[in-house]
CSV table of C-alpha atoms and ligand atoms in Angstrom, one decimal:
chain,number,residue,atom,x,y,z
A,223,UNK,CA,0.0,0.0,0.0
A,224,UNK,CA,1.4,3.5,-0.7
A,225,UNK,CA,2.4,5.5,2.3
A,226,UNK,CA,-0.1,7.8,4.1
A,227,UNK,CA,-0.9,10.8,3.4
A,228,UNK,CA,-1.2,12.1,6.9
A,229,UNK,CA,0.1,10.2,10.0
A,230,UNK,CA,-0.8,11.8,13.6
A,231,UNK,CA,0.9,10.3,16.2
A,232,UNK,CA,0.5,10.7,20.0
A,233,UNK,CA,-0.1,14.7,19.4
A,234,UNK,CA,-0.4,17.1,21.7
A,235,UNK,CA,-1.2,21.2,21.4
A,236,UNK,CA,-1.6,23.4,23.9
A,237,UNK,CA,-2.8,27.3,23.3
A,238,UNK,CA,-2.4,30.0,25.7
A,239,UNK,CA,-0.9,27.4,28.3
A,240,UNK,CA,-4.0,24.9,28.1
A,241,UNK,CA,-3.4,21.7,26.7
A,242,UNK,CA,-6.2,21.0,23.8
A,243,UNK,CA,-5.2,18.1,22.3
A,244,UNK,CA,-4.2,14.9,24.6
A,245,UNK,CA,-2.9,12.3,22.4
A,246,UNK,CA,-4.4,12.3,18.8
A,247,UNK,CA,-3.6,9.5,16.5
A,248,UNK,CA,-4.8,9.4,12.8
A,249,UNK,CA,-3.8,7.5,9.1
A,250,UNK,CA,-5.6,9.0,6.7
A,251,UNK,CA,-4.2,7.1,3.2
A,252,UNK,CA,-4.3,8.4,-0.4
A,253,UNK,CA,-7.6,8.8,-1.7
A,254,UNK,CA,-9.7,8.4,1.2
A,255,UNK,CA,-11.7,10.7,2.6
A,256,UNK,CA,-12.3,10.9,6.7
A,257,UNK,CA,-14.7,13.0,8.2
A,258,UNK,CA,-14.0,14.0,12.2
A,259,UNK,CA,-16.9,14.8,14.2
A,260,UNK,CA,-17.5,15.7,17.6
A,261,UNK,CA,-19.4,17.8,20.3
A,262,UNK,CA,-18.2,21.9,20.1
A,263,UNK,CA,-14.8,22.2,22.2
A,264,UNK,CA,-13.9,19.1,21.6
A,265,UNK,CA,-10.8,20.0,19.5
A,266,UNK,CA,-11.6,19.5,16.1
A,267,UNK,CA,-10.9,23.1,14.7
A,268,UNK,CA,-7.9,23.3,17.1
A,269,UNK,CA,-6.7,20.3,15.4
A,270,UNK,CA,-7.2,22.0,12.3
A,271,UNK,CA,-5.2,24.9,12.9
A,272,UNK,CA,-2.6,22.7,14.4
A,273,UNK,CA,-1.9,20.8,11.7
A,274,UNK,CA,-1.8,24.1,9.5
A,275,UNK,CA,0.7,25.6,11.7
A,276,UNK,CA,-1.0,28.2,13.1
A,277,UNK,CA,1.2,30.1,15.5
A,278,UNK,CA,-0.8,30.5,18.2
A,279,UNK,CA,-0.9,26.5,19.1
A,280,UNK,CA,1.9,24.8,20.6
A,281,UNK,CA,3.0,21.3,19.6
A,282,UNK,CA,3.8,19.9,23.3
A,283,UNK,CA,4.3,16.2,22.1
A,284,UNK,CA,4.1,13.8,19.4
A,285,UNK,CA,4.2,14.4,15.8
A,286,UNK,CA,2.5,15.4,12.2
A,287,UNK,CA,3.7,13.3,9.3
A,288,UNK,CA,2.6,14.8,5.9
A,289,UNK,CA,3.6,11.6,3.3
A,290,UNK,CA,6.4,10.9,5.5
A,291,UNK,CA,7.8,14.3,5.9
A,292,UNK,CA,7.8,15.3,9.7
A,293,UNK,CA,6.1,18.6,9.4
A,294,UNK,CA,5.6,18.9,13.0
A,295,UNK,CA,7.6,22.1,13.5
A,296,UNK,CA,7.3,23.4,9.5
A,297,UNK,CA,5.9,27.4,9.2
A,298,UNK,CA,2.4,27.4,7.6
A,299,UNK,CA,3.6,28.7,4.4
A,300,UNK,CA,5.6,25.7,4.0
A,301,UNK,CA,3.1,23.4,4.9
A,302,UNK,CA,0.5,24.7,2.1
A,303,UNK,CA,3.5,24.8,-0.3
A,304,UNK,CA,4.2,21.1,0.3
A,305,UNK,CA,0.3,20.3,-0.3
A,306,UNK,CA,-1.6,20.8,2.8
A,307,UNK,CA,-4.5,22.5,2.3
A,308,UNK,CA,-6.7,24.4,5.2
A,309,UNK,CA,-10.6,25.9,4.2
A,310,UNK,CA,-10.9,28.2,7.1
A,311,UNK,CA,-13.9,27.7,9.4
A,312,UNK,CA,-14.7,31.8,9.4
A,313,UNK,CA,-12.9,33.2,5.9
A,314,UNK,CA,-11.9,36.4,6.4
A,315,UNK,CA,-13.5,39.9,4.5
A,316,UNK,CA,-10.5,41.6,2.4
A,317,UNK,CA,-12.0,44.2,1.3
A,318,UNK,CA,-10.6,45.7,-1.8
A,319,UNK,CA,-8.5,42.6,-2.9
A,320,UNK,CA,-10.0,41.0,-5.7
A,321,UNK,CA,-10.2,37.0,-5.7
A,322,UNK,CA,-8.4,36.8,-9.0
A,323,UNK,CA,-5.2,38.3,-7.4
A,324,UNK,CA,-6.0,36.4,-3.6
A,325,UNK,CA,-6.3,32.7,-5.5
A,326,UNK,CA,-2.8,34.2,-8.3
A,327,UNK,CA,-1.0,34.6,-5.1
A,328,UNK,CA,-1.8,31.6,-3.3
A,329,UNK,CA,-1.3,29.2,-6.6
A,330,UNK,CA,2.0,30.8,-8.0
A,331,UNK,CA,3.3,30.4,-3.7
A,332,UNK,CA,1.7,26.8,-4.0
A,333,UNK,CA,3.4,26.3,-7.7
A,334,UNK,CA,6.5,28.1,-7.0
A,335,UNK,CA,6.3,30.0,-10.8
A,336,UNK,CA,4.5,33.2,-11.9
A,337,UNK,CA,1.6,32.4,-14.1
A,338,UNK,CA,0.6,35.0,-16.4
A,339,UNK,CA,-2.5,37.0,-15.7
A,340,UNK,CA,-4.0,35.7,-18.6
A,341,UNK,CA,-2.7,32.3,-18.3
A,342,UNK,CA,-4.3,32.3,-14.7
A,343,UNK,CA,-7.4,33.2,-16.1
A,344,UNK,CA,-8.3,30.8,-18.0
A,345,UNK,CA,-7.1,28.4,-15.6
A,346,UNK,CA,-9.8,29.8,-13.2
A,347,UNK,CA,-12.6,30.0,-16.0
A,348,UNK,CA,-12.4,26.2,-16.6
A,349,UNK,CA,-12.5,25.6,-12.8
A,350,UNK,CA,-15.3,27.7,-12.6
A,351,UNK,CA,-17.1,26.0,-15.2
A,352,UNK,CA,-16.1,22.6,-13.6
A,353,UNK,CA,-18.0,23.4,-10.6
A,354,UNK,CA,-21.2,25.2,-12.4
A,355,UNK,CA,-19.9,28.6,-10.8
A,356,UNK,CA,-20.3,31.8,-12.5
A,357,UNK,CA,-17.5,33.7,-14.4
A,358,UNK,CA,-18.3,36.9,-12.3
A,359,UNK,CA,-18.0,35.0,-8.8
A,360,UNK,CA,-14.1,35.0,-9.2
A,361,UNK,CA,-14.4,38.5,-10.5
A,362,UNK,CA,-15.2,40.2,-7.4
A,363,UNK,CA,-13.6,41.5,-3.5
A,364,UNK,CA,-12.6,38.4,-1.5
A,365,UNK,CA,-15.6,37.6,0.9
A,366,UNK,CA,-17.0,41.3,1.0
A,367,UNK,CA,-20.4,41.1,1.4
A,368,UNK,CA,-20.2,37.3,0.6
A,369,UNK,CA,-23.0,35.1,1.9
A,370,UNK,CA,-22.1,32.1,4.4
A,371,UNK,CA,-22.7,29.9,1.0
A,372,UNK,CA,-20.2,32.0,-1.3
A,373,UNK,CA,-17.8,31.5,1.4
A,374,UNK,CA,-17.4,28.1,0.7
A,375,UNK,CA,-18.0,28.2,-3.0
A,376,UNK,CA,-14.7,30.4,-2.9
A,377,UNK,CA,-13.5,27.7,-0.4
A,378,UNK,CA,-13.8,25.0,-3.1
A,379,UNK,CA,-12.8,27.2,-5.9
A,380,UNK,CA,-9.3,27.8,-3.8
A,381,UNK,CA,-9.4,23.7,-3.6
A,382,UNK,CA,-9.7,23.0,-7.2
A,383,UNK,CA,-7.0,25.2,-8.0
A,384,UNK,CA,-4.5,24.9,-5.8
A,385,UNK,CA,-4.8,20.9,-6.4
A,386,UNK,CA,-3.4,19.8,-2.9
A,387,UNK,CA,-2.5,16.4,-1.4
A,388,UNK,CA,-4.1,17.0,2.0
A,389,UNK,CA,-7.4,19.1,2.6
A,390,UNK,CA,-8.4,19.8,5.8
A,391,UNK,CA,-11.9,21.5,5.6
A,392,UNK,CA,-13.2,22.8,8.6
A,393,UNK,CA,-17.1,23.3,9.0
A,394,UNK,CA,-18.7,25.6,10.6
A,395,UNK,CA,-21.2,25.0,13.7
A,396,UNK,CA,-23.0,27.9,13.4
A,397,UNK,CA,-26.7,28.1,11.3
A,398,UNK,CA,-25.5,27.8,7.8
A,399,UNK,CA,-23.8,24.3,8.1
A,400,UNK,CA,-26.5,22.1,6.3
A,401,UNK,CA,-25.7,24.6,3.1
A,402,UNK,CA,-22.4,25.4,3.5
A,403,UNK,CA,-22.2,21.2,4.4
A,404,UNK,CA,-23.8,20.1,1.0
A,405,UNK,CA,-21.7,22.7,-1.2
A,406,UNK,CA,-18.4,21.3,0.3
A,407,UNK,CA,-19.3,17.7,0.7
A,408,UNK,CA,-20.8,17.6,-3.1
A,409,UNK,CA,-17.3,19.1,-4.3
A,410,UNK,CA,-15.6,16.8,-2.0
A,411,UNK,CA,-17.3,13.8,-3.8
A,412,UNK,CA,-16.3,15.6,-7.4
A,413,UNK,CA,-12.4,16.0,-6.6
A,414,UNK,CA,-12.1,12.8,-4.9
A,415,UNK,CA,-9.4,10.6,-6.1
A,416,UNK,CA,-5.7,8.2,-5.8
A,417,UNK,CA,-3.4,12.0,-5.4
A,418,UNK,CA,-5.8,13.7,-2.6
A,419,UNK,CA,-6.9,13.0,1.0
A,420,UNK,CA,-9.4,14.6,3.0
A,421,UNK,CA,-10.2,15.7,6.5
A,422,UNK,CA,-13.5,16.9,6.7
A,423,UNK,CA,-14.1,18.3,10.2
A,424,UNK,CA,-18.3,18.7,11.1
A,425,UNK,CA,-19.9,18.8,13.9
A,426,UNK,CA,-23.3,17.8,12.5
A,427,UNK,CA,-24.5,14.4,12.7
A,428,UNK,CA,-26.3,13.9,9.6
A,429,UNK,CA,-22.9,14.0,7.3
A,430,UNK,CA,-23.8,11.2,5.5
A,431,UNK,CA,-26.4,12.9,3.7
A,432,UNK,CA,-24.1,14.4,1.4
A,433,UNK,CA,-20.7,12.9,2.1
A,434,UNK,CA,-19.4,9.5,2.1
A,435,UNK,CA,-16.5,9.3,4.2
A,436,UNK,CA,-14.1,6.1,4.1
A,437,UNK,CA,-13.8,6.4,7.7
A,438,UNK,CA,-15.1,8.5,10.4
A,439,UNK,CA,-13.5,9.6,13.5
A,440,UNK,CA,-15.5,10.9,16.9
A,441,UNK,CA,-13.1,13.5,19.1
A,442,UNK,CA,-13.8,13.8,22.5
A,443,UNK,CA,-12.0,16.0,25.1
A,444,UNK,CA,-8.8,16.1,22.4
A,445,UNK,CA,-8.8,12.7,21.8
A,446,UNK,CA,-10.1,10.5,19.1
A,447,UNK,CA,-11.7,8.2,21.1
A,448,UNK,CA,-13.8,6.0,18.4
A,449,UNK,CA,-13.0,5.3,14.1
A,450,UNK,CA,-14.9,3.2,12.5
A,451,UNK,CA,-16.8,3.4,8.6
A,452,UNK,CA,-19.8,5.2,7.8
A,453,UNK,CA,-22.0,3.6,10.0
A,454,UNK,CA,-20.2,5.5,13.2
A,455,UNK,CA,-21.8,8.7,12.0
A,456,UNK,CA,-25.3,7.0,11.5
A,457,UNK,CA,-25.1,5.9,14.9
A,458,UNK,CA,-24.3,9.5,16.3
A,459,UNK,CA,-27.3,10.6,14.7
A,460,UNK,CA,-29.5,8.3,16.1
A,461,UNK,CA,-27.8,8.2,19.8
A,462,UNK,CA,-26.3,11.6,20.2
A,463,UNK,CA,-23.0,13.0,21.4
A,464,UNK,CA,-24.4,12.7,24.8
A,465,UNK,CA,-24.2,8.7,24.3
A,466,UNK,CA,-20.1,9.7,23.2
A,467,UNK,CA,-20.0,11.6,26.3
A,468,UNK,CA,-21.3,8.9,28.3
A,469,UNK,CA,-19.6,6.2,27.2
A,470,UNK,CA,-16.4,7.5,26.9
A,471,UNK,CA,-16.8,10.3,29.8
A,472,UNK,CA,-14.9,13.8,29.2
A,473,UNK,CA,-10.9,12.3,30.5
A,474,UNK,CA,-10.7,12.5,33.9
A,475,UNK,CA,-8.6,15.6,35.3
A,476,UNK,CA,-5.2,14.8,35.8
A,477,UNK,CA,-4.7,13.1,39.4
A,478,UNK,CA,-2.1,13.5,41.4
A,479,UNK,CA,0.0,10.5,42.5
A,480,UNK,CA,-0.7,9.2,46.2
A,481,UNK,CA,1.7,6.6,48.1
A,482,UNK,CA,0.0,3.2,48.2
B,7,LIG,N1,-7.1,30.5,20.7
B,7,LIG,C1,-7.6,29.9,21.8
B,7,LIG,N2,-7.4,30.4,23.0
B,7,LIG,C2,-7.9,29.8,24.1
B,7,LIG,N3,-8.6,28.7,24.1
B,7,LIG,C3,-8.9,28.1,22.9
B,7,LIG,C4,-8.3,28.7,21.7
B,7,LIG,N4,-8.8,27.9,20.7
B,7,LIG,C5,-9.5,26.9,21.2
B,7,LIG,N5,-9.5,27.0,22.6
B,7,LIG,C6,-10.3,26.1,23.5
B,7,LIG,O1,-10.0,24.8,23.1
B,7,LIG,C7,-11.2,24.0,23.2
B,7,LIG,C8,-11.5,23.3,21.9
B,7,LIG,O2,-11.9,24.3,21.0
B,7,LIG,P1,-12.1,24.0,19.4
B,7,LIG,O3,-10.9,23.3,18.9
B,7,LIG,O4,-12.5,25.3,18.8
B,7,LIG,O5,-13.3,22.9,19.5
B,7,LIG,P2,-14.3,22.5,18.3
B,7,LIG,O6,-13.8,23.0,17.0
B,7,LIG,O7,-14.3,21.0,18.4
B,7,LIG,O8,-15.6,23.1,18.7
B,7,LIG,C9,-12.3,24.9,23.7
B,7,LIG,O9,-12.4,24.7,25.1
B,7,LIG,C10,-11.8,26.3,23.4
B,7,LIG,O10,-12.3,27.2,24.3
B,8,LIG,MG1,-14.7,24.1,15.5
């Protein structure tokens, strides 16, 4: 079998001080896709920005293997350059900087080359067209004034283009998830394939709806505490997170030793 895409092992982040994660272990292999669910604060976006290299989070154990490259300690930048991929769960608003020069930059970084404008453009025209988007879309300010369902369109539109090995999208909790849910998952399902892996973080239960994961893994407390196929996230919806909670209970403070 070819080696994994992604390989977590043992890892642990803290931010501000406060360790999050508590020992996450993962394979995800080429062309599979996983989807991680859990209750809010479990982790899962702090996981996310973890294995982007976001500054703010502290690797305190453990480490992040991107196809066999220990990326553990790797800036951000690099990490995307290499292939990794992060949809952020709240895009920001840049007013006044056009997509088309937001998505140049990011693909000539990604590519390490200068595409010409028009080159660029037609490049983004066909993805456009791939994923029934229209020509104006790319046209205007990145995310100004852009509904919660735009947001993700340019989400997948970033995706498409930039072509990486490892895509981590992060879902949001809040009200426009079923939307935002079906627009990612349905483009997750179209770029699917042998070169790309996916991480597709949700919180809501009813995933299977529009996505079909390979595997699916439950977090609890900043741990993965369950993986299984499909049929784990059919059994969330019908029990809960509460029945997670239950039968995995939050981990237990940490206690201190005492002399037998
Ligand atoms: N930047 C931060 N500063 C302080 N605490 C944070 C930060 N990011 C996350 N946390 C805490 O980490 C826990 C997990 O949050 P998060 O990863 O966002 O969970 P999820 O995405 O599963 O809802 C929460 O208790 C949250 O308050
Ligand atoms: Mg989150």
């Amino acid at each position: 079998m070819s080696k994994p895409i992604l390989v977590l092992e043992n890892l642990h982040a803290a931010v501000e001080g406060t360790e999050i994660l508590r020992g996450v272990n993962l394979e995800l292999p080429p062309g599979e896709v996983h989807a991680l669910m859990g209750p809010n604060g479990s982790g899962k976006s702090t996981l996310a920005n973890v294995l982007m290299g976001h500054p703010a989070y502290e690797v305190t154990a453990g480490r992040i293997l991107f196809k066999g490259e220990d990326v553990t300690e790797l800036e951000a930048d690099r990490r995307s350059r290499l292939g990794m991929f992060l949809a952020f769960q709240y895009p920001v608003e840049v007013p006044g900087v056009s997509m088309l020069n937001f998505l140049r930059q990011s693909l000539n970084a990604r590519r390490d080359q200068d595409l010409k404008p028009r080159e660029f453009r037609t490049l983004v025209d066909g993805k456009l067209k791939l994923l029934g988007m229209d020509k104006a879309f790319a046209r205007r300010n990145l995310n100004e004034g852009f509904s919660g369902g735009e947001k993700k369109r340019n989400e997948v539109l970033q995706l498409a283009l930039l072509e990486p090995e490892l895509a981590i999208l992060d879902e949001t909790d809040s009200g426009l998830d079923i939307d935002a849910l079906r627009i990612v998952s349905e483009s997750v399902n179209s770029m699917r394939g042998p070169g790309i892996g996916f991480l597709v973080i949700t919180h809501y239960m009813r995933i299977l709806d529009y996505l079909e994961p390979d595997v699916v893994h439950i977090m609890l407390g900043g741990r993965i505490v369950k993986s299984g196929g499909p049929e784990l996230a059919g059994e969330l919806e019908a029990k809960g997170y509460d029945s997670v909670r239950k039968q995995y209970g939050e981990p237990a403070p940490q206690e201190e030793a005492t002399a037998p």
